[in-house]
Short mmCIF file of C-alpha atoms and ligand atoms in Angstrom, two decimals:
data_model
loop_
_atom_site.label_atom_id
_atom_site.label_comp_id
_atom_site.label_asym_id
_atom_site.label_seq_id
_atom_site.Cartn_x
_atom_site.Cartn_y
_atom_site.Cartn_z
CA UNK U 27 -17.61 7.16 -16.47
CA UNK U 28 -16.12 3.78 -15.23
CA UNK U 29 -13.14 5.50 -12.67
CA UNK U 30 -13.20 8.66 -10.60
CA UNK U 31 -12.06 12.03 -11.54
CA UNK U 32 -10.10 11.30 -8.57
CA UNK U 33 -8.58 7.35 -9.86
CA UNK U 34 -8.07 8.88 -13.52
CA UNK U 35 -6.03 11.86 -11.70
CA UNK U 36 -3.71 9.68 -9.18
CA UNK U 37 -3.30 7.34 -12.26
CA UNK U 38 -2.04 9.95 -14.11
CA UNK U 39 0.33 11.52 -11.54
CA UNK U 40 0.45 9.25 -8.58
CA UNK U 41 2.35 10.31 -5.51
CA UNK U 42 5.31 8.44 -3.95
CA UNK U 43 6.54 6.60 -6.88
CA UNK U 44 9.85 4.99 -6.56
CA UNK U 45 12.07 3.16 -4.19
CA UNK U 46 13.43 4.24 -0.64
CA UNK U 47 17.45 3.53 -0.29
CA UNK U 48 18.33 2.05 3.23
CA UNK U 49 14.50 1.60 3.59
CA UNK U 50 13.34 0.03 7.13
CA UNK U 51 11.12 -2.09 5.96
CA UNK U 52 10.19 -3.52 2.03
CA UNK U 53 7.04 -5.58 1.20
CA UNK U 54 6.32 -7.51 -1.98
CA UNK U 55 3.33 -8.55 -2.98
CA UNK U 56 1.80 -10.23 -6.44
CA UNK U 57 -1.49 -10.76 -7.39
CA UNK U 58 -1.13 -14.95 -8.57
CA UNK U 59 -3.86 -14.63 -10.91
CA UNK U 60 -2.97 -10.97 -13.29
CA UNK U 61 0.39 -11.58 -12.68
CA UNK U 62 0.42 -7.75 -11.12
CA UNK U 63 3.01 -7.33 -8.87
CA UNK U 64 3.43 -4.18 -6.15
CA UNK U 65 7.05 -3.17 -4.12
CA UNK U 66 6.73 -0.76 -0.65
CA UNK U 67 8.94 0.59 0.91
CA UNK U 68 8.78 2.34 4.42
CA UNK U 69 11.04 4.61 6.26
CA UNK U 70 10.36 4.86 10.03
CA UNK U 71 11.28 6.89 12.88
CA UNK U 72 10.16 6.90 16.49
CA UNK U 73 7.64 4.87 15.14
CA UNK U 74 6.22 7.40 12.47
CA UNK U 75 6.31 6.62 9.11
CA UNK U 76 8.30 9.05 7.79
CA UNK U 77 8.63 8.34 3.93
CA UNK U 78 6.59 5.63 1.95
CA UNK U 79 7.78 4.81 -2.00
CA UNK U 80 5.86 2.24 -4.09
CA UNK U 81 7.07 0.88 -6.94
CA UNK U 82 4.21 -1.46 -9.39
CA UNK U 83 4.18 -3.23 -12.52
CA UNK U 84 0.32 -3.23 -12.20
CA UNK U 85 -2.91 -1.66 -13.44
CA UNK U 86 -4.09 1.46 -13.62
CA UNK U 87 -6.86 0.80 -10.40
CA UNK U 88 -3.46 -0.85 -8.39
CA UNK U 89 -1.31 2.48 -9.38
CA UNK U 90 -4.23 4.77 -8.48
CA UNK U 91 -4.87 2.97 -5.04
CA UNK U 92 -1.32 2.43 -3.79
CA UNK U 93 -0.79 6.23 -4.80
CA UNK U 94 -3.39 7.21 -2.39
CA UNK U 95 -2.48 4.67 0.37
CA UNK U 96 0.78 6.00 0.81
CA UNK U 97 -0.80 9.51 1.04
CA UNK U 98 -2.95 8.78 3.82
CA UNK U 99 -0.68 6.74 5.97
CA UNK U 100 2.81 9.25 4.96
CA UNK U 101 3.69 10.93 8.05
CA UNK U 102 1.36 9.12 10.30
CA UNK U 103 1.92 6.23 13.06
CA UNK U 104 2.59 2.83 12.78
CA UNK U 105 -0.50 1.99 14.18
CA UNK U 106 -2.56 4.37 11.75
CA UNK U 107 -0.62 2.38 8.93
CA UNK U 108 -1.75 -1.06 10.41
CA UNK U 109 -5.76 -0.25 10.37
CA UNK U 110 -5.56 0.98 7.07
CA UNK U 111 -8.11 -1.25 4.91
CA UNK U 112 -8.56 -2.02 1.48
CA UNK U 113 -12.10 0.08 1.87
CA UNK U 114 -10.75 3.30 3.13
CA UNK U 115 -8.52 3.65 0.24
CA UNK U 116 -11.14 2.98 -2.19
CA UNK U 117 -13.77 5.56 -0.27
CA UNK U 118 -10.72 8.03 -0.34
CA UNK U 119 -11.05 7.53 -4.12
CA UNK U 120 -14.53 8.23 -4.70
CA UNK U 121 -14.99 4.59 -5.29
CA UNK U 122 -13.54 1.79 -7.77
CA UNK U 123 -15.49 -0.48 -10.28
CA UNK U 124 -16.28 -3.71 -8.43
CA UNK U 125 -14.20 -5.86 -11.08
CA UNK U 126 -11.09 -3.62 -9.63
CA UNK U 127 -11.51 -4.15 -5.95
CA UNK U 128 -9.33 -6.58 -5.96
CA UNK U 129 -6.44 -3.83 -6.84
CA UNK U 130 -6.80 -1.97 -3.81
CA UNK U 131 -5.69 -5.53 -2.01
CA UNK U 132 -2.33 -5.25 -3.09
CA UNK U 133 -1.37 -1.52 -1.86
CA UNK U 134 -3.30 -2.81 2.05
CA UNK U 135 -1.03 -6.14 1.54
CA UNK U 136 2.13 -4.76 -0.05
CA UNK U 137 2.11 -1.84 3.48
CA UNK U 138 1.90 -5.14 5.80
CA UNK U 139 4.30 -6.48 4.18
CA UNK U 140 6.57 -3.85 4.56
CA UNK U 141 5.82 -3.78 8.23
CA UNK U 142 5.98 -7.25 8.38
CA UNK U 143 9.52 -6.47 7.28
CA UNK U 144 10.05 -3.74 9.59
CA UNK U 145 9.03 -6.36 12.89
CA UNK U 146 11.17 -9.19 11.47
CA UNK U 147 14.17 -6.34 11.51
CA UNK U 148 13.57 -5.01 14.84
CA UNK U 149 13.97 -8.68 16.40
CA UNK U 150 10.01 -8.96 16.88
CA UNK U 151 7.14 -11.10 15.81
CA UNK U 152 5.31 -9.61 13.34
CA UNK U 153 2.47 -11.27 13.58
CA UNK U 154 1.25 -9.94 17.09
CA UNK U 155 1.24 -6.44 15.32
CA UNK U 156 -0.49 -7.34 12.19
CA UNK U 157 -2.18 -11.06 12.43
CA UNK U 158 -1.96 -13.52 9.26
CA UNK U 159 -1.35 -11.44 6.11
CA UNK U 160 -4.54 -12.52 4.29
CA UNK U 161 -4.63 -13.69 0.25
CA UNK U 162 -4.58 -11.42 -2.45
CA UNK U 163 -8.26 -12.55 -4.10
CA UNK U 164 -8.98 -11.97 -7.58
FE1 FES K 216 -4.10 -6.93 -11.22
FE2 FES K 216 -5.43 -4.69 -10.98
S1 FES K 216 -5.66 -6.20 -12.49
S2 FES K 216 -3.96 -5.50 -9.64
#
């Protein structure tokens, strides 16, 4: 089997779909080469993130991985959001072909983003929090 019992299931019902009115912080991010594109949205208190929505018009492997990047970071500090890598969503799924690594980018990119966002609100640099947002590779 190409995916996961565990990609095939958040595919099929991923968590967290949908947009966040009066959100704290939004992200978009596109992937230039498939043309995917991925929307987060992040609402924060005392620092926590206290609701995360993602809305994609994406494959299945970027539906799968945002699905289970908002589970792990939902409910958990800022700064738990911020180390969350590309790798740890994809061990969280029991892996991803190596063709669809490039997937799991966009939900990592698309939750700095949204932080990003977040910084630029609160009057601060967002860069000292979360460095150069790197390219979406294909
Ligand atoms: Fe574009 Fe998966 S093929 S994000």
């Amino acid at each position: 089997m190409l995916y996961s019992d565990k990609v095939l299931e958040h595919f099929t019902n991923p968590r967290n779909v949908g947009e966040i009115e009066n959100a704290d912080g939004v992200g978009e991010v596109g992937n230039a080469k498939c043309g995917d594109i991925m929307k987060m949205y992040l609402k924060i208190d005392n620092g926590v993130i206290e609701d995360i929505k993602f809305k994609t018009f994406g494959c299945g492997a970027a539906i799968a991985t945002s699905s289970m990047a908002t589970e792990l970071i939902k409910g958990k500090p800022i700064e738990d959001a911020l180390k969350l890598t590309n790798k740890e969503v994809v061990e969280a799924l029991d892996g991803l072909p190596e063709v669809k690594l490039h997937c799991s980018v966009l939900a990592e990119q698309a939750i700095k983003a949204a932080l990003s966002d977040y910084y630029t609100r609160q009057g601060l640099d967002p860069s000292i929090f979360i460095g150069e947002l790197k390219e979406v590779e294909h």
